[in-house]
Every structure is written in structure tokens, then in C-alpha cells.
Coordinates of C-alpha atoms and ligand atoms in Angstrom, one line a residue:
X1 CA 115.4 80.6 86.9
X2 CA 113.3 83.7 87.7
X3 CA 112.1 83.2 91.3
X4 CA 108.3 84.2 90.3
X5 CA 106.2 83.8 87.4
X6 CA 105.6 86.9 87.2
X7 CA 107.6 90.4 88.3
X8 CA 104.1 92.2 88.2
X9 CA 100.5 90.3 88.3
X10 CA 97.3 93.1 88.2
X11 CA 94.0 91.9 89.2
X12 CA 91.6 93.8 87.6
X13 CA 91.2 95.3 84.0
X14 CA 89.6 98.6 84.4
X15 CA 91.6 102.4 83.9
X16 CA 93.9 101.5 86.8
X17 CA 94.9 98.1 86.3
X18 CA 95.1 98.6 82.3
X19 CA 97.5 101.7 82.5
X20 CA 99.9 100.2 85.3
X21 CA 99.9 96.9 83.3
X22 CA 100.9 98.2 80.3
X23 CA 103.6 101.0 81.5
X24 CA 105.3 98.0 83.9
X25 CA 105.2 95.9 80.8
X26 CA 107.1 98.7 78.6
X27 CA 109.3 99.3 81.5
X28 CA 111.1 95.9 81.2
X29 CA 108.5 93.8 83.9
X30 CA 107.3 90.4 82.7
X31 CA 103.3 91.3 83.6
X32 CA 99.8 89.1 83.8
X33 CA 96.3 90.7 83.8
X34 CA 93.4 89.0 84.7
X35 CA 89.8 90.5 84.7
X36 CA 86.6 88.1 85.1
X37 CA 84.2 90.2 83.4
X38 CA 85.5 92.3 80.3
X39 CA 88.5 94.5 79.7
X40 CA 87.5 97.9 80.4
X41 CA 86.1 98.3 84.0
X42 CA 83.3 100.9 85.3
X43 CA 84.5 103.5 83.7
X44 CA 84.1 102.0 79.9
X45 CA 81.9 99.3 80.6
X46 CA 79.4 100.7 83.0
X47 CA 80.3 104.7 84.4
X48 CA 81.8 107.6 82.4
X49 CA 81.3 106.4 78.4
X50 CA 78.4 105.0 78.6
X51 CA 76.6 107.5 81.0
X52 CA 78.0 110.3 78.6
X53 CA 77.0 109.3 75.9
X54 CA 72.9 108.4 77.3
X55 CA 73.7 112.0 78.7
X56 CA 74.3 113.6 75.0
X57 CA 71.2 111.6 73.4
X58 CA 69.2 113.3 76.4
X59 CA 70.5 116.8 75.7
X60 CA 68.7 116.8 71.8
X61 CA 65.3 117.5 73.4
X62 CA 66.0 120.6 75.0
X63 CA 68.1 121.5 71.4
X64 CA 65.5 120.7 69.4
X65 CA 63.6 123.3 71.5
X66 CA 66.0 125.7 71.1
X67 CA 66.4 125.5 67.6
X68 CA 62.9 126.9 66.9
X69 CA 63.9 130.5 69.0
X70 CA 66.6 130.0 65.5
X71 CA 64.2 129.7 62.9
X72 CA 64.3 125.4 62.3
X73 CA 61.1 123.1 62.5
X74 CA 62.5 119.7 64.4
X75 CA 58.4 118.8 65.3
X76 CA 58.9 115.7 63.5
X77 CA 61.7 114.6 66.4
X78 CA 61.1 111.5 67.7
X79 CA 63.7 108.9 70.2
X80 CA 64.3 105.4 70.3
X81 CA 65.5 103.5 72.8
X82 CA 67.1 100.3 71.6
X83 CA 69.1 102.9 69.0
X84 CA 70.5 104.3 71.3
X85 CA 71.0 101.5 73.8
X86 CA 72.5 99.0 71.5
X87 CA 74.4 102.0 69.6
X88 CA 75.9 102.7 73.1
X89 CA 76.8 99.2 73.7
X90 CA 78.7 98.3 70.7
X91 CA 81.0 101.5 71.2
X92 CA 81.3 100.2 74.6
X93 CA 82.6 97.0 73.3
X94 CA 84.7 98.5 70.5
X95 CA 86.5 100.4 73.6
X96 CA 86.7 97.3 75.7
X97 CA 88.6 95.8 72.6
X98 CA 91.0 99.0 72.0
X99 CA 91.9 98.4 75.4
X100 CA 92.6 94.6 74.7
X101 CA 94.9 95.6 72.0
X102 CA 96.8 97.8 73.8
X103 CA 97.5 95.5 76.5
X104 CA 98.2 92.9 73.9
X105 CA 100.4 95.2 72.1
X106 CA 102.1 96.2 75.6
X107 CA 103.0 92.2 75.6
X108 CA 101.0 92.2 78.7
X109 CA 99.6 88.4 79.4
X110 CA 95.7 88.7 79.6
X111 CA 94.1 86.2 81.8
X112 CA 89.9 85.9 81.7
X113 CA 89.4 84.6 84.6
X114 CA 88.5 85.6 88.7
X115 CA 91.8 85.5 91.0
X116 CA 92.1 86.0 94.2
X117 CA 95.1 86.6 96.6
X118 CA 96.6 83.8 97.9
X119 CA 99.4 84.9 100.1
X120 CA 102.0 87.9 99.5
X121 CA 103.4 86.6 96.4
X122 CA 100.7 84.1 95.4
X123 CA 97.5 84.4 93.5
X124 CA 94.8 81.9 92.6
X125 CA 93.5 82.0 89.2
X126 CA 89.4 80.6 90.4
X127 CA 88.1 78.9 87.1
X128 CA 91.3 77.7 85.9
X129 CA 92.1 76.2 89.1
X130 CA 95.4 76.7 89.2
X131 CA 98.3 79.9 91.8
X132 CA 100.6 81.8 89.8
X133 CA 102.6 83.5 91.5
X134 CA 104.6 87.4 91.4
X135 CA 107.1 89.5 92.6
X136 CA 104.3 92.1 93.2
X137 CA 100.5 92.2 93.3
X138 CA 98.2 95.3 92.0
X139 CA 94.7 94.8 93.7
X140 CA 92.6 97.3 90.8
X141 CA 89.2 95.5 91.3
X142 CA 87.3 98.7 91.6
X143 CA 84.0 98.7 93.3
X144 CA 80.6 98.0 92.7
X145 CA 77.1 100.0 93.0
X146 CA 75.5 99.5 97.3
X147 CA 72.0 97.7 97.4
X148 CA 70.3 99.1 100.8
X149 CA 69.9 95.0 102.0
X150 CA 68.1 96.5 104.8
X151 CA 65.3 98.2 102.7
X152 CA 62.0 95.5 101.8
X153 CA 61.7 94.6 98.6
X154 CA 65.0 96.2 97.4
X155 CA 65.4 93.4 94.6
X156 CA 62.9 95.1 92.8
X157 CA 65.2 98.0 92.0
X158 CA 67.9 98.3 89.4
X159 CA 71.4 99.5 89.7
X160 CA 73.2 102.3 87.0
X161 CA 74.4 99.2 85.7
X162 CA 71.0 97.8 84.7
X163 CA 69.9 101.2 83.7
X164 CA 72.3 100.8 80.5
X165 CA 70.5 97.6 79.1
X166 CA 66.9 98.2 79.9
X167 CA 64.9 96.5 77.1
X168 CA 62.1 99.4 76.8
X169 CA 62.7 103.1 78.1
X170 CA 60.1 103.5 81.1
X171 CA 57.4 106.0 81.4
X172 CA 58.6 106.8 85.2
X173 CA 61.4 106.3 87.3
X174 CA 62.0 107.0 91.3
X175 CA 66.1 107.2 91.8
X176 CA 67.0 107.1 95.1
X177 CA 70.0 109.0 96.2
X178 CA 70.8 112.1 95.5
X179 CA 74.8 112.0 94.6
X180 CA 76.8 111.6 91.4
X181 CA 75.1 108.8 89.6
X182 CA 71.6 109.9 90.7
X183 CA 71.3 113.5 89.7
X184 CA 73.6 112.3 86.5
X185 CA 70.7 109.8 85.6
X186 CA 68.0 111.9 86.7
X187 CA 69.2 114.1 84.4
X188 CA 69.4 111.7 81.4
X189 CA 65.9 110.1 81.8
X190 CA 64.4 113.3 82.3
X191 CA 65.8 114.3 79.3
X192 CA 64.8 111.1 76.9
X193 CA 61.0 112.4 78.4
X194 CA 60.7 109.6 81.5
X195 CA 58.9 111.2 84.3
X196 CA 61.8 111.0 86.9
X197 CA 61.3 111.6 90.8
X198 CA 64.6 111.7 93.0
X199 CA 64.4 110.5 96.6
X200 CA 67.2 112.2 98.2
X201 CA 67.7 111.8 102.3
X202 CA 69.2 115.4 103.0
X203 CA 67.9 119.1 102.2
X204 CA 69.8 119.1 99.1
X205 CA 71.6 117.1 96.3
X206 CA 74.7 116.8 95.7
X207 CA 76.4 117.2 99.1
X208 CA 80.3 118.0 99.3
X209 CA 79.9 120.5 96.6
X210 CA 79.5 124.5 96.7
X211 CA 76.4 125.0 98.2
X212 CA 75.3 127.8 95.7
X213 CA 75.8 125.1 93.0
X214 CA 73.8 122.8 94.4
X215 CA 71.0 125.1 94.7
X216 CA 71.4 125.8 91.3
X217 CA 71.1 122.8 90.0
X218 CA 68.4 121.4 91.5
X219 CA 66.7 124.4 91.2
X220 CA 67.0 123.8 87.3
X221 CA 66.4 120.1 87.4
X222 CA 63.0 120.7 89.4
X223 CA 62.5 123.9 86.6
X224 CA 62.9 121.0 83.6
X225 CA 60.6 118.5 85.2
X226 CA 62.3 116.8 87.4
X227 CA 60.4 116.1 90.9
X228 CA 63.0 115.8 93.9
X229 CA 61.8 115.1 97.6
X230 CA 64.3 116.0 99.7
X231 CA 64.5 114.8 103.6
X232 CA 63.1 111.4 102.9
X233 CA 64.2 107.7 102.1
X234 CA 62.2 104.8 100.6
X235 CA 61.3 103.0 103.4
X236 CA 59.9 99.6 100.8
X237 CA 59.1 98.6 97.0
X238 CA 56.5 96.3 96.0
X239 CA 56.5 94.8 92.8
X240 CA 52.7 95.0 91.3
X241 CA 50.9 92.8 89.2
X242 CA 51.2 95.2 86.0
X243 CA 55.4 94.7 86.8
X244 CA 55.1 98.5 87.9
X245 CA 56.6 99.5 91.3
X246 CA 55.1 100.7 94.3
X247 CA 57.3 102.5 96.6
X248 CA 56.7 103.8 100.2
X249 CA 58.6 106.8 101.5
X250 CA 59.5 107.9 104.9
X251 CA 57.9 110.7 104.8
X252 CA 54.0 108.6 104.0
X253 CA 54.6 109.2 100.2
X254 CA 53.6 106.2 98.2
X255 CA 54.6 106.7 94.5
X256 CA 54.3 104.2 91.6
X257 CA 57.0 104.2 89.1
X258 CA 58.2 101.7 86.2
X259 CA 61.4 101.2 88.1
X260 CA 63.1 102.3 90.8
X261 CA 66.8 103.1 90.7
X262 CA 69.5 102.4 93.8
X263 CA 72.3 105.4 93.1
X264 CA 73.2 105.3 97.0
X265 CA 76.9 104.8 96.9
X266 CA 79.7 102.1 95.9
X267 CA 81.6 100.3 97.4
X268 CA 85.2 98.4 97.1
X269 CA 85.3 94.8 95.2
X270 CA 87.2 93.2 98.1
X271 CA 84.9 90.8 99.5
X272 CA 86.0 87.6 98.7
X273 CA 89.5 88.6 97.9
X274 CA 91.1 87.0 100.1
X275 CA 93.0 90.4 101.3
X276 CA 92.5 90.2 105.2
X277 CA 93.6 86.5 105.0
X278 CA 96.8 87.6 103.2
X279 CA 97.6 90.2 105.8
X280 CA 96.5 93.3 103.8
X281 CA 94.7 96.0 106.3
X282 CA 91.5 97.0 104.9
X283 CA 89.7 100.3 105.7
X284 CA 86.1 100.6 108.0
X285 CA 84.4 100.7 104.3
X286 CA 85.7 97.6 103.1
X287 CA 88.6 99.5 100.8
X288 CA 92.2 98.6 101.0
X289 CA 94.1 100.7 103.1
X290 CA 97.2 102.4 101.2
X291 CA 100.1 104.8 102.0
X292 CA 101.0 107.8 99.5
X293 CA 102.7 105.6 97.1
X294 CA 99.4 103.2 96.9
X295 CA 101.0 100.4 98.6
X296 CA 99.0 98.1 101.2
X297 CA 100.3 96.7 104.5
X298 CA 101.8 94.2 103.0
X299 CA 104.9 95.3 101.1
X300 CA 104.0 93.4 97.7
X301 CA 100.7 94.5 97.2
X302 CA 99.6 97.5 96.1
X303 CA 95.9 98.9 95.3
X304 CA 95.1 101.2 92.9
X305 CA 91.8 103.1 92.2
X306 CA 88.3 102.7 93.5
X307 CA 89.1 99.7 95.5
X308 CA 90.9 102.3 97.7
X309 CA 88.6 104.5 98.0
X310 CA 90.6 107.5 97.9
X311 CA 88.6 109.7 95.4
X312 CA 86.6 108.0 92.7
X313 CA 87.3 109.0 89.9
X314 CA 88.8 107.5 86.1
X315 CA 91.7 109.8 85.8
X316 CA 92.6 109.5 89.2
X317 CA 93.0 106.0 89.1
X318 CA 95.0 106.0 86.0
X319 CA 97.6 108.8 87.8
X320 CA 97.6 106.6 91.0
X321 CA 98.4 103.4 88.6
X322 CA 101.6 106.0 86.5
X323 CA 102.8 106.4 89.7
X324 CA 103.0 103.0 90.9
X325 CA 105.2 102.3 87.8
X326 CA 107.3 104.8 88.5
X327 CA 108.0 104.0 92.0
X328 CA 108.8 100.3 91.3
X329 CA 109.5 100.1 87.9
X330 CA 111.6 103.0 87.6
X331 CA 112.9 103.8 90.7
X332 CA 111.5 106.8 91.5
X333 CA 109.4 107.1 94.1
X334 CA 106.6 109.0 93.5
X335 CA 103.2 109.9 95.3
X336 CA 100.7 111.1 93.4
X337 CA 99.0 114.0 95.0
X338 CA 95.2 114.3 95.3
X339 CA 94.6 117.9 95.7
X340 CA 92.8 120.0 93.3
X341 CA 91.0 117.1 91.6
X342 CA 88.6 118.9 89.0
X343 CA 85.6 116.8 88.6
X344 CA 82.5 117.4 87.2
X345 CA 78.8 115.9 87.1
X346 CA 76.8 115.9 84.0
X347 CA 73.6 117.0 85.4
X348 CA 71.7 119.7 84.0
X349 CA 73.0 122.1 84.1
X350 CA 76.6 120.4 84.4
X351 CA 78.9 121.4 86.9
X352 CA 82.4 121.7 87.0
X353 CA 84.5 121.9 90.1
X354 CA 87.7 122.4 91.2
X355 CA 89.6 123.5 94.6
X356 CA 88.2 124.3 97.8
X357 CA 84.4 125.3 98.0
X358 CA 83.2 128.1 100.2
X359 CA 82.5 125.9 102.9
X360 CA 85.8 124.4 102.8
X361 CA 87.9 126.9 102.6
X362 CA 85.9 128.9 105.5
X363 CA 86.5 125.2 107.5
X364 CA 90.6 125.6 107.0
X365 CA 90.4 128.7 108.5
X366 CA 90.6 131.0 105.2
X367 CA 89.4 134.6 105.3
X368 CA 88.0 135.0 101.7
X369 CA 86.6 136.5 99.0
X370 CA 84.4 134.9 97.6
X371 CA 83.4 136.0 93.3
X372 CA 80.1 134.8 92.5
X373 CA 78.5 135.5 88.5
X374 CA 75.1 134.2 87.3
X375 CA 73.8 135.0 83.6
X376 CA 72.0 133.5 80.7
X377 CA 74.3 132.7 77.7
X378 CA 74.1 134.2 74.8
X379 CA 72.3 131.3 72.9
X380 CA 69.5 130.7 75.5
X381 CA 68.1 134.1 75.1
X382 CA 66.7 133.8 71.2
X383 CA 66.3 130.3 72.4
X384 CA 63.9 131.4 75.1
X385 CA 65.5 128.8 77.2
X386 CA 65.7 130.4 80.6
X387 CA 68.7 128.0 82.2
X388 CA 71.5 130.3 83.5
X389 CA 75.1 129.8 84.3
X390 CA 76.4 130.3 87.7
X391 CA 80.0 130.7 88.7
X392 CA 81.7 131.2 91.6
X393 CA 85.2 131.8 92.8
X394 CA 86.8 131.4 96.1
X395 CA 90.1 133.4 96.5
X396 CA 92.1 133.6 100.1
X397 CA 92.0 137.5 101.1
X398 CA 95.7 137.3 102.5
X399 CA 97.2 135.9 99.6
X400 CA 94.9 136.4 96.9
X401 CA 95.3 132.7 95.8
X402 CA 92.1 131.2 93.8
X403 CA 91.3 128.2 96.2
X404 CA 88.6 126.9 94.2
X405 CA 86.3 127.4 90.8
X406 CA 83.1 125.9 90.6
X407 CA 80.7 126.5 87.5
X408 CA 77.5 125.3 86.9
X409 CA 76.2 125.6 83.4
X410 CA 76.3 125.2 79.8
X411 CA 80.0 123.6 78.9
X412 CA 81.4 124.2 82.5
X413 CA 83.3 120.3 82.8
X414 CA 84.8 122.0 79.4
X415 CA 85.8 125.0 81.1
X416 CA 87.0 123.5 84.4
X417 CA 89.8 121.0 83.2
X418 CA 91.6 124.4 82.2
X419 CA 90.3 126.5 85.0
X420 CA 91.9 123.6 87.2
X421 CA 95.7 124.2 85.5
X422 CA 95.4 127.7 87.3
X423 CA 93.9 126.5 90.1
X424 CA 96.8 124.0 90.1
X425 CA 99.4 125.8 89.7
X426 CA 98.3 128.5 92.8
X427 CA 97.3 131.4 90.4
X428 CA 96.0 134.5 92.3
X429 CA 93.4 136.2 91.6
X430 CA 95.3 139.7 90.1
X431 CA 96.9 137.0 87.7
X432 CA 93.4 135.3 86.7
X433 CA 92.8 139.1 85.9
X434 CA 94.9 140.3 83.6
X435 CA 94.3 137.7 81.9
X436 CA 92.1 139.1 78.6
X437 CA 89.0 137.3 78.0
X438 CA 88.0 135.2 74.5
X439 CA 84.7 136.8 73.6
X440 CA 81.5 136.2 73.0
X441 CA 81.8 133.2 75.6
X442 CA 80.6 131.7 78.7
X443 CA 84.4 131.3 79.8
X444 CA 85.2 134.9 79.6
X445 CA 83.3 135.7 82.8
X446 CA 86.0 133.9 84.7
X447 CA 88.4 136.6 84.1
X448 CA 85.9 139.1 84.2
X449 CA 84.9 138.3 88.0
X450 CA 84.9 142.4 89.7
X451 CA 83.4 143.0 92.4
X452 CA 83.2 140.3 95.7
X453 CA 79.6 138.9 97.1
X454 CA 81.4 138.4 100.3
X455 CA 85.0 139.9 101.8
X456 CA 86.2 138.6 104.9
X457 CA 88.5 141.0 107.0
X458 CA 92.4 139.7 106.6
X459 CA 93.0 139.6 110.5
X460 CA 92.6 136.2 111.9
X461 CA 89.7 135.6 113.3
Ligands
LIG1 P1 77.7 109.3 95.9 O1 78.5 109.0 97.1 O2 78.1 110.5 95.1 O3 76.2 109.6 96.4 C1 75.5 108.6 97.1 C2 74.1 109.3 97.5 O4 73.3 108.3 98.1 C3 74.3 110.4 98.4 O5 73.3 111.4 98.0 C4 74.0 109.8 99.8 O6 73.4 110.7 100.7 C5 72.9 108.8 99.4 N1 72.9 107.6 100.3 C6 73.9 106.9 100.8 N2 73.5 105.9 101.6 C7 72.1 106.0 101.6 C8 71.1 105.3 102.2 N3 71.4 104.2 103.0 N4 69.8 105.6 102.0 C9 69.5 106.7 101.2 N5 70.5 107.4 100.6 C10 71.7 107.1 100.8 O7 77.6 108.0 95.2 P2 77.2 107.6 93.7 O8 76.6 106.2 93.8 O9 76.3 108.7 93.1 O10 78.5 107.6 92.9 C11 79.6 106.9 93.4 C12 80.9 107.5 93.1 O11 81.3 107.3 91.8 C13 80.9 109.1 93.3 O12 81.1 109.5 94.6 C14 82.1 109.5 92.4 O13 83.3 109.3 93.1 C15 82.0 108.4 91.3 N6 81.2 109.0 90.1 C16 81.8 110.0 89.4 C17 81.1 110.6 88.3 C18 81.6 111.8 87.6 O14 82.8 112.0 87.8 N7 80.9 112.5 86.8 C19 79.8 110.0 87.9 C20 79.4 108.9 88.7 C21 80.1 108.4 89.7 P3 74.3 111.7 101.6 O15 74.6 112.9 100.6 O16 73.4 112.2 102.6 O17 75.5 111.0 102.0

């Protein structure tokens, strides 16, 4: 008699969970799954597919004005909402089911229900009322959009999540924040023709990436309509008796908007858990606290993905999860490494980043050179569309390794997932040059990068 019910039990069925369920499961383990909302997690239910596709349907205006500089009449364009919403959510649920078929094809036990950790081998399954228990536990819970609890009348706002199901498309929209999911759905409701105002507390959005690129960006977001008031929070929202919003800023600003947006951060799913109780260490945020190989402080639970808080992002959860399996189900142990994580934003324009930025690299003590292109492409000019592409390279003067490539423009999270192989796999700069170019593209400018904006001397400093 086996001496758990299970060798592996996964809490959680979003890209983490799923992938390390199903690759235990061919490996041999005897596995349970159990999700309390829908197979899928953020990233299909409520993050990347969904936000990418609102993100296409809010590209087509600025096509539709392009076309003309080709010859078409599109003055007949018009959107709908509830198309696109409900169109959204019923690829969103054919996903959620792909992913139930897999698991079920994987012979992975799927359990709809809350559970909870009970002790180190022990879970408790909340609706069903009853412990199950296993030889290992995977915590994959993700995490879940921050409310500022502090801010008056913060109940009035919506999350990304809401954003999604909205039953009419407002006129206007404040987003506070001015991260990832902000400037993503700044960008989106701008585009569908809301008038969008972003509330952002620093000097510029998107902090953490290059800071050319972000000047870039919101340079072209504030060229295409959207306002952005930097230096400044929302102090309160009052709901008015039209159902409009009335929002006070710190700066004195009062704006009125159809609904204001929280994008001010996430954080980890373990409250309620019962985590600390069983002995697992969790982090000052609230996120389970892991070594290299994702394991916890107690040796038979592991954490995977968001509710670690290691870097947010799908894929990486899904490598963290492939690991996992291969350190305990196959026996070799196996840390997944989080450098050079491309990611990109799908703002307008997108960006696309991978490696060090120049701020980073200058931080680690790198002397540099640092590339830097900007251009219209080749379809915006007859398009009389005056967003440019920027580019940027940052290569180490002593060893003439790339450290980092960060694009923002026209098809640059395209371009990035294959700038980061180079990246990667430590390419210097001499190699990225000899390289011969695919022409007429964007792309090509990466190899076509002469002469340095900036060249630090090689002696130490
Ligand atoms: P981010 O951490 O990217 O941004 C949060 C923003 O809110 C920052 O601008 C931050 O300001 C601001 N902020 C934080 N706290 C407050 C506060 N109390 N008052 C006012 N402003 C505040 O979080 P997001 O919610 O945008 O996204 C969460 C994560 O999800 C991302 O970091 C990313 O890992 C992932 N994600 C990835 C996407 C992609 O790959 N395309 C898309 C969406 C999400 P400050 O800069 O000053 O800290």
C-alpha cells in the first residue's frame, strides 16, 4: 500500500501548475490537480490571451488610418464592444478546455475545488471537506491584481480582470499605475477610441526598463491621445449619481472618468493557504520563499510561478514548473536560470527587451558601448503615420559581448524572442555584425548598428 495518495498533488491550474502536472504524470507519478476557479490561470483566463487579443482589436484603428496613405476607403469602420468581448471570452474558454484535455489526456486527476495545505504531506480539499494527502506538494496559486485598501473609495475602481467583461466600452477611463498592465491597457482603450488618462506616481512609466525606451513610448502614447500625469497618485474616487467617477489627485487634479482602473501591482495568492502554519517561510511580499530548484523550506513543497514572485512572467513559470519534474521526477537536478528573460509589453509602440539595460549594466560596473537607432518604417511613411522605431544595444567595451537589446516599435516582441537567442548564448557584437541583414525590414537595423551614441574607456574606472 502506497504510503500517500498521491506521489505529486499541484494546487493551482494555471501555466505552472498545468505543465508540472502533466510532465510528473508522464514521468510515471500518480498526480491530482485542483484549481477553484477554471483551468487555465492569469495567463489564459485573465493576463496574456486575453489582453492580446483586446490589444490586436485596438490596433485596426490606427490600420484603418494607414490604409488610406495606400489607396483603400475603411470610413465606413465602426467597433463593437460585446463582439469583441464575448468573442474574446469564448476563445478564452475553448483554451481553458484544451488545457483540461491535456491534463485529462496526461491521466492527471483534476480536482474543482479550493485546497489548502494542511501539513507537509497533507492537503485539505475546502468544499469537499475532506485531506488527501502526497508525497510532494506544488503551491502554483499565482497571484492576484493589489487594491490600494488605503485609498477612499477604492471599491469604485475595477481591476484588469474586470476590464475584460465590462458590459458597455466607456467613453473615459483614469488607470492608475504606470507598469505592465497599465500602459498595456492604456494602450488598448486608447486604441478602441476611450479617452484614457494614466496616473503614474514617478517621472516616467514603465520603470525597470531602458530609459530611452520609456521616453519613447510615452512620448508616443501622449502623441496618440493618451493623457499621462506623471508625479501624482489618486488620493480618492467618488462614485456620482450619473455612475461616473470622480477622482481626486495628489497633485489638486480632480478628473471624472467612466471608470477608474487599479494596475498597481500583484501580489502572491497565499493568504489563507495555510503555508506559514505548515512551516513554509514566506517572503516580506507575501510570496513563498524558494531555493534555485523552486523548493520551499519545507522539503515537500515546492512553489512554482507567480506565487514566488521571482519574475512574472507565463513562460517563466512553465520553465520553473519543467524543471521541478526534472529534479524530482527524473533525477536530475536542475535549476532553471533566470537571466536574460526577454519580455515584452504591448504598448504602443510595443517594446521588446532583453539583457541588461544601460542603467544596469553601468550599475555592475560595465564600461560600454552603448548602439542606439531610431527611424520610421518603411510602411509608416506613405501611411503618414509618424510612430518611429527605436533600438538600442548595450555591448561591454572589454569583451564586446551584447548585454542587452531593447526595441521599441512596430513588431519588436517578434523581433526580441530571437534577438534574446544571441543575447543568450553571449554573442558579441563583431558576431551580431557579420551577420547579413534580411531586407526591406525593421529587424535588419539590428545588425546594421555602426557607429556608438556613447563609448566608455576600457580601463576600470
Ligand atoms: P508592475 O509592477 O509592472 O507596475 C505596477 C505599477 O503601479 C508601477 O508603475 C508602480 O509604480 C505603481 N504602483 C505600485 N504601488 C502603487 C501605489 N500604492 N500607488 C500608486 N502606484 C503604485 O505591475 P502590473 O500590475 O502592471 O503587472 C504585474 C506583473 O505582471 C508585471 O510586473 C509583470 O511581471 C506581469 N505582466 C507581464 C505582462 C507582459 O509580459 N506583457 C503584462 C502584464 C503583466 P513604481 O514604478 O513607482 O513602482
Amino acid at each position: 500500500m502506497p504510503k500517500y495518495d498521491y506521489d505529486l498533488f499541484v494546487i493551482g491550474a494555471g501555466s505552472g501548475g498545468v505543465r508540472a502536472a502533466r510532465l510528473a504524470s508522464k514521468a510515471g507519478a500518480k498526480v491530482a490537480i485542483a484549481e477553484q476557479v477554471q483551468i487555465g490561470g492569469t495567463c489564459v483566463l485573465r493576463g496574456c490571451v486575453p489582453k492580446k487579443l483586446f490589444v490586436y482589436a485596438s490596433e485596426f484603428s490606427q490600420s484603418f488610418r494607414d490604409a488610406k496613405g495606400f489607396g483603400w476607403t475603411v470610413d465606413w469602420a465602426r467597433f463593437d464592444w460585446p463582439t469583441l468581448r464575448d468573442a474574446v471570452q469564448d476563445e478564452v474558454n475553448r483554451l481553458s478546455g484544451l488545457y483540461a484535455k491535456n491534463l485529462e489526456a496526461a491521466a492527471v486527476e483534476m480536482i474543482d475545488d479550493r485546497a489548502i495545505v494542511v501539513d507537509p504531506h497533507t492537503v485539505r480539499l475546502t468544499r469537499e471537506g475532506r485531506s488527501v494527502t502526497a508525497e510532494r506538494i506544488l503551491i502554483a496559486v499565482g497571484g492576484h491584481t493589489l487594491r490600494p485598501s488605503e485609498i477612499k473609495g477604492q471599491e469604485f475602481g475595477i481591476t484588469s480582470t474586470d476590464a475584460f467583461t465590462l458590459e458597455n466600452l466607456p467613453a473615459s477611463i483614469v488607470i492608475a499605475g504606470g507598469g505592465y498592465i497599465a500602459v498595456e491597457f492604456a494602450t488598448v482603450f486608447s486604441g478602441l477610441g476611450v479617452e484614457t488618462t494614466v496616473v503614474y506616481r514617478g517621472e516616467r512609466i514603465l520603470r525597470g526598463f531602458d530609459h530611452d525606451i520609456r521616453a519613447h513610448v510615452q512620448a508616443d502614447l501622449e502623441r496618440t491621445g493618451v493623457k499621462i500625469i506623471c508625479g501624482s497618485t489618486i488620493e480618492e474616487v467618488t462614485g456620482l449619481s450619473d455612475g461616473r467617477k470622480l477622482v481626486s489627485l495628489s497633485n489638486s487634479m480632480k478628473l471624472e472618468a467612466d471608470h477608474v482602473m487599479w494596475a498597481i501591482g500583484r501580489e502572491p495568492n497565499t493568504s489563507g493557504m495555510g503555508l506559514e502554519a505548515a512551516g513554509v517561510r514566506l517572503t516580506d511580499r507575501g510570496a513563498v520563499a524558494v531555493d534555485e530548484f523552486s523548493r520551499s523550506s519545507v522539503p515537500s513543497i515546492w512553489a512554482v510561478g507567480d506565487v514566488t514572485d521571482r519574475v512574472n512572467l507565463t513562460p517563466v513559470a512553465i520553465r520553473e514548473a519543467m524543471a521541478f519534474v526534472e529534479t524530482e521526477f527524473h533525477g536530475r537536478p536542475t535549476a532553471f536560470d533566470h537571466a536574460d528573460i526577454a519580455s515584452a509589453v504591448f504598448s504602443r509602440p510595443p517594446v521588446g527587451s532583453v539583457g541588461l539595460n544601460e542603467e544596469q549594466a553601468r550599475a555592475k560596473g560595465h564600461k560600454l558601448k552603448v548602439f542606439r537607432t531610431t527611424f520610421r518604417p518603411m510602411k509608416h511613411i506613405i501611411a503618414q503615420n509618424e510612430q518611429r522605431v527605436l533600438m538600442k544595444m548595450v555591448v561591454d567595451t572589454q569583451t564586446d559581448r551584447v548585454l542587452g537589446v531593447h526595441i521599441a516599435g512596430v513588431d519588436s516582441p517578434e523581433q526580441i524572442q530571437l534577438a534574446a537567442v544571441a543575447v543568450k548564448a553571449g554573442l558579441t557584437k563583431a558576431q551580431w555584425d557579420i551577420t547579413c541583414a534580411v531586407h526591406p525590414t525593421g529587424a535588419e537595423e539590428l545588425v546594421l548598428m555602426g557607429e556608438p551614441i556613447a563609448h566608455d574607456n576600457e580601463a576600470p574606472a
